[in-house]
Coordinates of C-alpha atoms in Angstrom, one line a residue:
Chain A
M404 CA 119.4 95.2 89.9
D405 CA 120.2 98.4 91.6
P406 CA 117.9 98.8 94.7
Y407 CA 116.5 102.1 93.4
E408 CA 115.4 100.5 90.1
K409 CA 114.1 97.5 92.0
R410 CA 112.1 99.7 94.3
K411 CA 110.4 101.3 91.3
E412 CA 109.6 97.8 89.8
V413 CA 108.2 96.6 93.1
R414 CA 106.0 99.7 93.4
R415 CA 104.8 99.3 89.9
K416 CA 103.8 95.7 90.5
L417 CA 102.1 96.7 93.8
R418 CA 100.2 99.5 92.0
K419 CA 98.8 97.0 89.6
L420 CA 98.3 94.5 92.4
E421 CA 100.1 91.9 90.3
G422 CA 100.2 88.5 91.9
L423 CA 98.0 89.5 94.8
P424 CA 94.7 87.9 95.6
T425 CA 91.8 89.8 94.2
L426 CA 89.7 91.8 96.6
P427 CA 86.3 90.5 97.5
P428 CA 83.8 92.2 95.1
I429 CA 81.9 93.4 98.2
V430 CA 84.8 95.8 99.0
Q431 CA 83.9 98.3 96.2
R432 CA 80.2 98.5 97.2
L433 CA 81.2 98.8 100.8
N434 CA 83.5 101.8 100.0
T435 CA 80.7 103.6 98.1
M436 CA 78.3 102.9 100.9
V437 CA 80.6 104.1 103.6
E438 CA 81.1 107.4 101.9
D439 CA 77.4 108.0 101.5
E440 CA 76.1 109.7 104.7
R441 CA 72.6 108.6 104.1
V442 CA 73.5 104.9 104.5
S443 CA 72.8 103.4 107.9
I444 CA 74.8 100.8 109.9
G445 CA 71.9 98.4 109.4
Q446 CA 72.1 98.8 105.6
I447 CA 75.9 98.1 105.6
A448 CA 75.3 95.1 107.8
E449 CA 72.7 93.8 105.4
L450 CA 75.1 94.1 102.5
I451 CA 77.9 92.2 104.4
E452 CA 75.5 89.5 105.6
K453 CA 74.7 88.6 102.0
D454 CA 78.2 87.1 101.8
Q455 CA 78.2 84.2 104.2
V456 CA 81.9 83.5 103.9
I457 CA 82.9 87.1 104.7
T458 CA 80.3 87.2 107.5
S459 CA 81.7 84.2 109.2
K460 CA 85.3 85.4 108.9
I461 CA 84.4 88.8 110.4
L462 CA 82.5 87.3 113.3
R463 CA 85.3 85.0 114.0
L464 CA 87.9 87.8 114.1
A465 CA 85.6 90.1 116.0
N466 CA 85.4 87.3 118.7
S467 CA 89.0 86.6 119.0
A468 CA 91.2 87.5 121.9
F469 CA 93.1 90.4 120.3
Y470 CA 89.9 92.5 120.4
G471 CA 89.0 91.0 123.8
F472 CA 85.4 91.9 124.0
P473 CA 83.9 90.1 127.0
R474 CA 80.5 89.8 125.1
R475 CA 80.0 87.4 122.3
V476 CA 79.8 89.3 119.0
S477 CA 77.0 87.4 117.2
T478 CA 75.8 89.6 114.4
V479 CA 77.5 91.8 111.8
Q480 CA 75.5 94.8 113.1
N481 CA 77.0 94.0 116.5
A482 CA 80.5 93.8 115.1
L483 CA 80.0 97.1 113.2
M484 CA 79.0 98.8 116.4
L485 CA 81.8 97.4 118.5
L486 CA 84.6 97.5 116.0
G487 CA 83.5 100.4 113.8
I488 CA 83.2 100.6 110.1
N489 CA 86.9 101.3 109.6
V490 CA 88.0 98.0 111.2
I491 CA 85.3 96.0 109.4
K492 CA 86.4 97.5 106.1
I493 CA 90.0 96.5 106.8
L494 CA 89.0 93.0 107.9
I495 CA 87.1 92.5 104.6
T496 CA 89.7 94.0 102.4
T497 CA 92.5 91.9 103.9
S498 CA 90.5 88.7 104.5
S499 CA 92.1 86.8 101.7
I500 CA 95.6 87.9 102.7
F501 CA 95.0 86.7 106.3
E502 CA 93.7 83.4 105.0
I503 CA 97.0 82.9 103.2
L504 CA 98.9 84.0 106.3
H505 CA 97.4 81.5 108.7
K506 CA 97.6 78.7 106.2
E507 CA 101.1 79.3 104.9
D508 CA 103.0 81.0 107.7
V509 CA 101.5 80.1 111.1
G510 CA 104.5 81.6 112.9
L511 CA 103.9 85.0 111.3
W512 CA 100.2 84.8 111.9
E513 CA 100.8 84.1 115.6
H514 CA 103.3 87.0 115.8
S515 CA 100.7 89.3 114.2
V516 CA 97.8 88.3 116.5
G517 CA 100.2 88.6 119.4
V518 CA 101.2 92.2 118.4
A519 CA 97.5 93.0 117.9
A520 CA 96.6 91.9 121.5
C521 CA 99.6 93.7 123.0
A522 CA 98.9 96.9 121.0
K523 CA 95.3 96.8 122.3
I524 CA 96.5 96.7 125.9
L525 CA 99.0 99.5 125.3
A526 CA 96.4 101.6 123.4
E527 CA 94.0 101.3 126.3
K528 CA 96.7 102.1 128.9
V529 CA 97.7 105.4 127.2
E530 CA 94.0 106.1 126.4
L531 CA 94.2 106.3 122.6
K532 CA 90.8 106.5 121.0
E533 CA 89.4 103.4 119.2
P534 CA 91.9 100.9 120.6
Q535 CA 90.3 98.2 118.4
E536 CA 91.7 100.2 115.4
I537 CA 95.2 100.0 116.9
A538 CA 94.8 96.3 117.4
T539 CA 93.9 96.0 113.8
A540 CA 97.1 98.0 112.8
G541 CA 98.9 95.4 115.0
L542 CA 97.3 92.6 113.0
L543 CA 98.5 94.3 109.7
H544 CA 101.9 95.5 110.8
D545 CA 103.8 92.8 108.9
L546 CA 101.4 92.7 105.9
G547 CA 104.4 93.6 103.7
R548 CA 106.1 90.3 104.7
V549 CA 103.0 88.4 103.5
I550 CA 103.1 90.3 100.2
E551 CA 106.8 89.6 99.8
K552 CA 106.0 85.9 100.1
V553 CA 103.0 86.0 97.9
A554 CA 104.1 88.3 95.1
F555 CA 107.9 88.3 95.3
L556 CA 108.7 84.8 96.3
Q557 CA 112.1 84.6 94.6
E558 CA 113.2 87.8 96.2
Y559 CA 111.8 86.7 99.5
N560 CA 113.9 83.5 99.5
Q561 CA 116.9 85.6 98.7
I562 CA 116.2 87.8 101.7
I563 CA 115.9 84.7 104.0
E564 CA 119.2 83.5 102.7
F565 CA 120.9 86.9 103.3
I566 CA 119.6 86.8 106.9
K567 CA 120.6 83.2 107.5
K568 CA 124.0 83.0 105.8
E569 CA 125.3 86.5 106.0
K570 CA 123.6 87.3 109.4
K571 CA 122.2 90.5 107.8
D572 CA 119.6 92.6 109.6
P573 CA 116.2 91.6 108.2
L574 CA 115.3 95.2 107.2
K575 CA 118.6 95.8 105.5
A576 CA 118.3 92.5 103.7
E577 CA 114.9 93.5 102.3
E578 CA 116.1 96.9 101.3
E579 CA 119.1 95.4 99.5
V580 CA 117.0 92.8 97.6
L581 CA 113.8 94.7 97.0
G582 CA 114.9 98.3 97.5
I583 CA 112.0 98.7 99.9
N584 CA 111.2 97.1 103.3
H585 CA 108.1 95.3 104.5
A586 CA 106.8 98.3 106.5
E587 CA 106.8 100.4 103.4
I588 CA 105.3 97.7 101.2
G589 CA 102.5 97.2 103.7
A590 CA 101.8 100.9 103.9
F591 CA 101.9 101.3 100.1
L592 CA 99.3 98.7 99.7
M593 CA 97.1 100.0 102.5
R594 CA 97.1 103.4 100.7
Q595 CA 96.1 101.6 97.4
W596 CA 93.2 100.1 99.3
N597 CA 92.1 103.4 100.8
L598 CA 92.5 102.3 104.3
P599 CA 92.6 105.0 107.1
E600 CA 95.8 107.0 107.3
R601 CA 96.0 106.5 111.1
L602 CA 96.6 102.8 110.6
I603 CA 98.8 103.3 107.6
E604 CA 101.2 105.5 109.5
A605 CA 101.4 103.1 112.4
V606 CA 102.4 100.3 110.0
E607 CA 104.8 102.4 108.0
A608 CA 106.7 103.7 111.0
H609 CA 106.8 100.5 113.2
H610 CA 110.5 100.1 112.6
D611 CA 111.3 103.9 112.3
L612 CA 109.3 106.2 114.4
S613 CA 110.5 109.3 112.6
K614 CA 108.3 108.3 109.7
A615 CA 105.2 109.0 111.7
K616 CA 103.9 112.5 111.2
E617 CA 100.4 112.9 112.5
F618 CA 100.1 109.6 114.4
K619 CA 103.2 109.3 116.5
K620 CA 101.5 107.6 119.4
E621 CA 99.8 105.0 117.2
A622 CA 103.2 104.2 115.6
A623 CA 104.9 104.0 119.0
V624 CA 102.3 101.5 120.3
I625 CA 102.8 99.2 117.3
H626 CA 106.6 99.5 117.6
L627 CA 106.6 98.7 121.3
A628 CA 104.1 95.9 120.9
D629 CA 106.2 94.4 118.1
V630 CA 109.4 94.4 120.3
L631 CA 107.5 93.1 123.4
I632 CA 106.0 90.2 121.5
H633 CA 109.4 89.3 120.1
A634 CA 110.8 89.5 123.6
R635 CA 108.0 87.2 124.9
G636 CA 108.7 84.8 122.1
Y637 CA 105.2 84.4 120.8
G638 CA 105.0 83.4 117.1
E639 CA 107.8 83.9 114.6
S640 CA 109.1 86.5 112.2
L641 CA 112.3 87.1 110.3
Y642 CA 113.8 88.4 113.5
K643 CA 115.2 85.5 115.5
K644 CA 116.5 88.0 118.1
V645 CA 114.5 90.8 119.7
P646 CA 114.6 93.7 117.2
P647 CA 116.0 97.1 118.1
L648 CA 113.9 99.2 120.4
D649 CA 113.5 103.0 120.0
E650 CA 113.4 104.3 123.5
K651 CA 111.5 107.3 122.4
A652 CA 108.4 105.2 122.2
F653 CA 108.1 105.4 126.0
K654 CA 108.4 109.2 125.9
I655 CA 105.9 109.6 123.1
L656 CA 103.4 107.5 125.0
K657 CA 104.3 109.0 128.4
L658 CA 104.5 105.4 129.5
D659 CA 106.4 104.4 132.6
F660 CA 108.7 101.4 132.2
S661 CA 107.1 99.9 135.4
F662 CA 104.0 99.1 133.4
I663 CA 105.8 96.5 131.3
K664 CA 105.6 93.8 134.0
E665 CA 101.9 94.4 134.5
L666 CA 101.5 94.2 130.7
F667 CA 103.1 90.8 130.5
F668 CA 100.6 89.5 133.1
K669 CA 97.7 91.1 131.3
L670 CA 98.9 89.7 128.0
E671 CA 99.6 86.1 128.9
P672 CA 95.9 85.0 129.3
K673 CA 95.2 86.6 125.9
L674 CA 98.1 84.6 124.3
Y675 CA 96.6 81.4 125.6
E676 CA 93.3 82.3 124.0
L677 CA 95.0 83.2 120.8
K678 CA 96.9 79.9 120.8
F679 CA 93.6 77.9 121.1
F680 CA 92.2 80.1 118.3
T681 CA 95.1 79.4 116.0
E682 CA 95.0 75.7 116.8
E683 CA 91.4 75.6 115.9
L684 CA 92.1 77.3 112.6
K685 CA 94.9 74.9 111.9
K686 CA 92.7 71.9 112.5
E687 CA 90.1 73.3 110.1
T688 CA 92.7 73.9 107.4
E689 CA 94.1 70.5 107.8
G690 CA 90.6 69.0 107.6
M691 CA 89.9 70.8 104.3
Chain B
M547 CA 99.1 80.1 135.6
Q548 CA 97.1 78.8 132.6
R549 CA 94.1 80.1 130.7
L550 CA 91.9 77.3 129.6
P551 CA 88.6 76.8 127.7
L552 CA 85.8 76.0 130.1
A553 CA 85.7 72.3 128.9
Y554 CA 89.2 71.8 130.3
I555 CA 88.3 73.0 133.8
I556 CA 87.7 70.4 136.5
P557 CA 86.6 70.8 140.1
G558 CA 89.5 71.4 142.5
M559 CA 91.3 73.8 140.2
K560 CA 91.9 77.3 141.7
T561 CA 91.2 80.5 140.0
Y562 CA 94.2 82.7 139.2
E563 CA 92.0 85.8 138.5
E564 CA 88.4 86.7 138.7
V565 CA 85.9 84.9 136.4
V566 CA 83.8 87.4 134.5
D567 CA 80.7 86.7 132.4
A568 CA 79.9 88.1 129.0
N569 CA 78.3 91.2 130.6
G570 CA 81.3 92.0 132.7
R571 CA 79.8 90.7 135.9
T572 CA 82.2 88.9 138.3
L573 CA 81.0 85.4 138.9
C574 CA 83.9 84.2 141.1
G575 CA 86.8 85.8 142.8
K576 CA 90.5 84.9 142.5
G577 CA 92.1 82.1 144.5
V578 CA 88.8 80.2 144.7
E579 CA 88.8 76.4 144.5
L580 CA 86.3 75.6 141.9
T581 CA 83.4 73.2 142.4
E582 CA 80.9 71.4 140.2
E583 CA 78.4 74.2 141.0
H584 CA 80.8 76.9 139.8
L585 CA 81.3 75.1 136.5
K586 CA 77.6 74.7 135.9
R587 CA 77.1 78.4 136.6
F588 CA 79.9 79.4 134.3
Q589 CA 78.3 77.4 131.5
E590 CA 75.0 79.1 132.1
F591 CA 76.5 82.5 131.9
G592 CA 78.5 81.8 128.7
V593 CA 82.0 81.9 130.2
Q594 CA 84.5 80.6 127.6
F595 CA 87.9 80.8 129.3
I596 CA 89.1 80.6 132.8
T597 CA 92.6 81.4 134.2
V598 CA 93.6 78.9 136.8
E599 CA 96.7 78.6 139.1
G600 CA 99.5 76.3 138.2
L601 CA 99.9 74.3 134.9
K602 CA 97.4 71.6 135.5
V603 CA 96.7 70.6 131.9
R604 CA 99.5 69.4 129.7
L605 CA 99.1 71.4 126.5
P606 CA 101.2 70.1 123.5
W607 CA 102.5 73.5 122.6
E608 CA 103.3 74.7 126.1
K609 CA 106.9 75.0 127.2
T610 CA 108.5 74.1 130.5
L611 CA 110.1 76.8 132.6
E612 CA 113.5 75.6 131.6
E613 CA 112.6 75.8 127.9
E614 CA 111.1 79.3 128.4
L615 CA 114.2 80.5 130.1
E616 CA 116.5 79.0 127.5
G617 CA 114.4 80.6 124.7
L618 CA 114.6 83.9 126.5
E619 CA 118.4 83.8 126.6
K620 CA 118.6 82.9 122.9
R621 CA 116.3 85.8 121.9
F622 CA 118.4 88.3 123.8
E623 CA 121.8 86.8 122.8
G624 CA 124.3 89.6 121.9
I625 CA 121.9 92.4 122.9
S626 CA 123.4 95.2 124.9
D627 CA 120.7 97.9 124.8
P628 CA 120.0 98.6 128.6
V629 CA 116.3 99.1 128.1
L630 CA 116.0 95.8 126.2
L631 CA 118.0 94.1 128.9
N632 CA 115.6 95.5 131.5
I633 CA 112.7 94.0 129.5
K634 CA 114.5 90.7 129.6
E635 CA 114.8 91.0 133.4
V636 CA 111.1 91.8 133.7
L637 CA 110.3 88.8 131.6
K638 CA 112.4 86.5 133.7
E639 CA 110.6 87.7 136.8
F640 CA 107.3 87.2 135.1
L641 CA 108.1 83.7 134.0
L642 CA 109.3 82.7 137.5
E643 CA 106.1 84.0 138.9
K644 CA 104.0 82.3 136.2
Y645 CA 105.5 78.9 136.9
K646 CA 105.8 79.4 140.6
E647 CA 103.1 77.0 141.7
T648 CA 104.3 74.1 139.5

């Protein structure tokens, strides 16, 4: 099929959320509550706490090293105050996707949590507000790849083959097969789910900074974090080599290259914690 | 350097960075040889991870310096962008430093 037609088909399927895990029923109620100014954090926490599975997932993510809070986050109210309602909403919306991710593709899961941790360090260094939101964008940046695997498996396998046999660039392979790349798929779906534009742009532009309009710094952080995690060799993605770096990221962030070494030293302890976290998840999945 | 869960830490290991409790308070400086008392205190204050010097515990997923350097070469194979090559150099320096005491 011609890539343009294919692109239309993919978007149609995504719009209908065909083949995707259903969103937890709590999401809709949460959305209505968040929009209502009279609703307090306590009331939102109460709603979430009614769902024990979601509650334990949120607390676990809130306590993992990519957010890096020194204090133990032990209640939903606590998590809401530290992470903010935006992040909590995203974690709930994407909880089933992330479950698939760490069960089916540990390499990509590790890559994603690594990028989240790295993005948080960068966001703090350049003083972006709500660094935990940027970490969450890092967690989601390859969401499109998970979607390809879940909802377009046949095409996904073809993409892998193109990369392996014909040594094609992963982005080009996606565009040829699906008419759309994973950054666009992720952003498209995030829009469908009404997630904040700041995170959507960061995901959408993480391989092409010119796509960022309002949130250039956020996009530059995710782009740089993605390249640095590939360079460090933590986790796995379709890139077996370090992906291309847009040097403009340094300029956009007013970041001096000399920070990179310091960053690797700051990042390494986090990567250890994340590895222990992933191993724990793996053991639980295997035990199920 | 290794960052390990508290349960993996034994007396005699040396801290690579400060040990900080859940409230951000420093419990122990860097370069300190840990004792039984330290470990008891860390437990009381809810410390979960500690970064120690060297690679004292054999973790199944951890690579040796040789494996790390080899992986680094592979990931940068065919890359000519000078900024990326600078990142590679920085990583090499970082790895040599990380594995220095082993």
